[in-house]
Coordinates of C-alpha atoms in Angstrom, one line a residue:
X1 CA -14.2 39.7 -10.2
X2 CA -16.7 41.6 -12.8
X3 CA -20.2 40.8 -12.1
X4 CA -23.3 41.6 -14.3
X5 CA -25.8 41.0 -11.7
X6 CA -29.5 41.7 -12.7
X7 CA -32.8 41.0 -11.3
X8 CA -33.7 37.2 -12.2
X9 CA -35.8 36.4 -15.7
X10 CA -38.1 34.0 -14.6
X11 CA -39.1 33.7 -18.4
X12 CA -37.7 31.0 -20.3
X13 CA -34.8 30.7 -22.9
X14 CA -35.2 29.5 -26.3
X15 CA -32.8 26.6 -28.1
X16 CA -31.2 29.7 -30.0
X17 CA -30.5 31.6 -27.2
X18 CA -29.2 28.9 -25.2
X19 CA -26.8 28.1 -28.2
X20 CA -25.9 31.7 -28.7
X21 CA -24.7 31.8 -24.8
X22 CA -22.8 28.5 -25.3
X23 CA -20.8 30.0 -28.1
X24 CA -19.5 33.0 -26.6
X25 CA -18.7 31.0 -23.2
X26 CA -17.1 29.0 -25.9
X27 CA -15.0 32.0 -27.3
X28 CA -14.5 33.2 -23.6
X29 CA -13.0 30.5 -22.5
X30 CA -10.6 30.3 -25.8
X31 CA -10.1 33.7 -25.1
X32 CA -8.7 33.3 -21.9
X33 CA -7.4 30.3 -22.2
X34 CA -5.1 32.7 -24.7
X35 CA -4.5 35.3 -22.7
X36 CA -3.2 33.5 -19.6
X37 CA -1.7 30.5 -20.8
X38 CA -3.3 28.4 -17.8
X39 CA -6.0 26.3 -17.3
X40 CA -9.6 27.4 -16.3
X41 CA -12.1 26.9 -14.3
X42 CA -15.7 26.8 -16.2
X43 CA -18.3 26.5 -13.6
X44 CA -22.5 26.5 -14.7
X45 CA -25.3 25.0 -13.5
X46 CA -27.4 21.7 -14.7
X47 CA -30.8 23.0 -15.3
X48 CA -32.6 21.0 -17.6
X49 CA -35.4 23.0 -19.2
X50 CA -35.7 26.4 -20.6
X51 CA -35.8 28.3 -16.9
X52 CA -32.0 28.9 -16.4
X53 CA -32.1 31.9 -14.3
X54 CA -34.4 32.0 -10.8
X55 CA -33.5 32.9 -7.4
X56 CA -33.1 29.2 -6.7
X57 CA -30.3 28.8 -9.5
X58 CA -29.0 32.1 -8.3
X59 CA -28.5 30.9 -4.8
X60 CA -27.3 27.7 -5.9
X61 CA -24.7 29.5 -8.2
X62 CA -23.3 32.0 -5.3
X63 CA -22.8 28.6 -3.1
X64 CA -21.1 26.9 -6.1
X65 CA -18.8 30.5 -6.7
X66 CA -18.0 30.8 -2.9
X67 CA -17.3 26.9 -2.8
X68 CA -14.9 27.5 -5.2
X69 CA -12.9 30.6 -3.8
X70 CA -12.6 28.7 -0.5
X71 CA -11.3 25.3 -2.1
X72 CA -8.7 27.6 -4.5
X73 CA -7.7 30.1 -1.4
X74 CA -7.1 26.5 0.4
X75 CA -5.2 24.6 -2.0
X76 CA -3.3 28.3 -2.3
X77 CA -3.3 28.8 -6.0
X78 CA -3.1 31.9 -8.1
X79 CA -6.0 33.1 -9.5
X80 CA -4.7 35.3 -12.5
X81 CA -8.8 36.1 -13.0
X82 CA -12.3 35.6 -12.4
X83 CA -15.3 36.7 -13.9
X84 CA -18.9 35.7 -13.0
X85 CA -21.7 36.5 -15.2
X86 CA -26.0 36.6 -14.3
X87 CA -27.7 35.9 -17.6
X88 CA -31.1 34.7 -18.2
X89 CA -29.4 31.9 -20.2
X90 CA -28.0 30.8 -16.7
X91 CA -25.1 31.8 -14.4
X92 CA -21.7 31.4 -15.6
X93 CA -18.1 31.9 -14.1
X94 CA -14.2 31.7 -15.2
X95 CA -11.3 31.2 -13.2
X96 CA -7.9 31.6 -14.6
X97 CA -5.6 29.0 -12.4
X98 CA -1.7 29.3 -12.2
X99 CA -1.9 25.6 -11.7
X100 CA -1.9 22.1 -13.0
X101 CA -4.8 21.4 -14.8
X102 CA -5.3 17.7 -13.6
X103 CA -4.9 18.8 -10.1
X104 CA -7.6 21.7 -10.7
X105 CA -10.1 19.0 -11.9
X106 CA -9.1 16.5 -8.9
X107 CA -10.2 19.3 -6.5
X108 CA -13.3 20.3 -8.8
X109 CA -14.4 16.8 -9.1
X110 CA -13.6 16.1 -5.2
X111 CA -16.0 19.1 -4.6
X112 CA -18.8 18.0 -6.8
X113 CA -19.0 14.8 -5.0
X114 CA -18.6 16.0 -1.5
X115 CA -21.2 19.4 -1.1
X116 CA -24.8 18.5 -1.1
X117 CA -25.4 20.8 -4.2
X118 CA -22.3 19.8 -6.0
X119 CA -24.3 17.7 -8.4
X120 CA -26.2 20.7 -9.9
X121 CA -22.5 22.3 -10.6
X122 CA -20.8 21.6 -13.9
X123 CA -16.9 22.3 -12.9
X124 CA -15.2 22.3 -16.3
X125 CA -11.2 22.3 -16.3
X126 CA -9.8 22.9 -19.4
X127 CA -5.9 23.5 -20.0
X128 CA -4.2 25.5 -22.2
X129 CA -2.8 23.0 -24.1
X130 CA -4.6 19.9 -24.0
X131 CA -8.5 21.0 -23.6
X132 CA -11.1 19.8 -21.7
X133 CA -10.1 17.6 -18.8
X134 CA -12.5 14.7 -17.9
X135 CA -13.4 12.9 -15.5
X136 CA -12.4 9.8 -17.4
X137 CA -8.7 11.3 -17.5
X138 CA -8.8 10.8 -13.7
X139 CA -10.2 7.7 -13.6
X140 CA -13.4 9.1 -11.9
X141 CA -16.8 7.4 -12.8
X142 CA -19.0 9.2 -15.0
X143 CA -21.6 11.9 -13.1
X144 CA -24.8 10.0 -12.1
X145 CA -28.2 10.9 -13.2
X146 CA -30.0 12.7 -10.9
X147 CA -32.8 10.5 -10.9
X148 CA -31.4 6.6 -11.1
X149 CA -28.0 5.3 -11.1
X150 CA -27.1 5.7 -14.4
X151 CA -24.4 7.7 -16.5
X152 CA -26.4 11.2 -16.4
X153 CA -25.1 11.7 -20.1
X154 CA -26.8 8.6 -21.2
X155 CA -30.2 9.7 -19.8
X156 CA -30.1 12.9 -20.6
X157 CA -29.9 12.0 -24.3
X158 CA -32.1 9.8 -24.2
X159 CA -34.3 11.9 -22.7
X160 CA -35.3 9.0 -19.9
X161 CA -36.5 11.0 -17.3
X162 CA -39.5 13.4 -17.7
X163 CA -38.5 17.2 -17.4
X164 CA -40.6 17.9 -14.1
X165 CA -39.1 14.9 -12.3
X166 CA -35.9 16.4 -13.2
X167 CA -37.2 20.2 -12.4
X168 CA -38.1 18.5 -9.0
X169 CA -35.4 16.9 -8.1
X170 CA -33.2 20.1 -8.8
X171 CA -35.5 22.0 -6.4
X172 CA -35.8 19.0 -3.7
X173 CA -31.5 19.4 -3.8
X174 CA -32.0 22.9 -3.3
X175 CA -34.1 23.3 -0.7
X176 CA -32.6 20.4 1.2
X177 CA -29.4 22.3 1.4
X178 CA -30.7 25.6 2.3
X179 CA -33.4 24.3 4.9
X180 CA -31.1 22.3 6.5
X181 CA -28.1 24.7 6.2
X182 CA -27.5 27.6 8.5

């Protein structure tokens, strides 16, 4: 595991920036998606805004990264790599999984839905040679919004919710977890 771990920028990221960083995750992925041949694990963090880095989202991220090692080191698959990386665009990690791809998003989906911070964890699959793999695939239900019942992709375009509800809600999912957490 490399790790680029700096002190948190609680400044806030501009559009370019934030579509800079999602083009070289982008050519990361492709990258090792390349070089190993097997699917990987693409794990950030839903933070709505232009804060993406914060000792909050950090915390958040090291539960979503150790969640993560313990469901792989249970399911006993190869991890061929993993890299995590601290940037003030927000968090990011890579796993490289000898592994069925559908069986890697079963688990990932299984573990957004059961850990009280999984919602605030965007657990990409993606396979070598058939791309992304959705939840639709699986015949999962689409990610809720955090705020009603509704597809979260639906209100986030929309742009349905104001950003502080959503900024609150994150925070309120946070500190729920690590107040009532030991």
């Amino acid at each position: 595991m490399i790790s680029d771990k700096k002190s948190p920028a609680l400044a806030g990221v501009s559009l370019e920036q934030l579509l800079a960083a999602k083009e070289c995750r982008a050519a990361r992925q492709q990258e090792w998606l390349t070089r190993y041949q097997h699917p990987i694990i693409s794990l950030t963090l839903v933070t709505p805004g232009t804060i993406k880095d914060s000792p909050r989202y950090r915390q958040c991220m090291q539960t979503a990264i150790t969640q993560c090692q313990q469901l792989l080191q249970a399911q006993q698959w190869q991890v061929l790599d993993h890299h995590v990386l601290w940037l003030p665009t927000g968090p990011e990690a890579l796993w490289s999984i000898a592994h069925a791809a559908t069986d890697i998003k079963t688990a990932c989906v299984a573990l957004e839905l059961i850990h009280p911070l999984g919602r605030l964890w965007d657990l990409d699959v993606i396979c070598h040679q058939s791309g992304q793999i959705g939840r639709r695939a699986l015949g999962e239900p689409l990610r809720q919004c955090l705020i009603c019942d509704e597809p979260a992709h639906g209100c986030a375009r929309s742009r349905r919710h104001p950003l502080p509800e959503l900024v609150r809600r994150i925070e309120e999912l946070i500190d729920d977890c690590f107040t009532t957490r030991p």
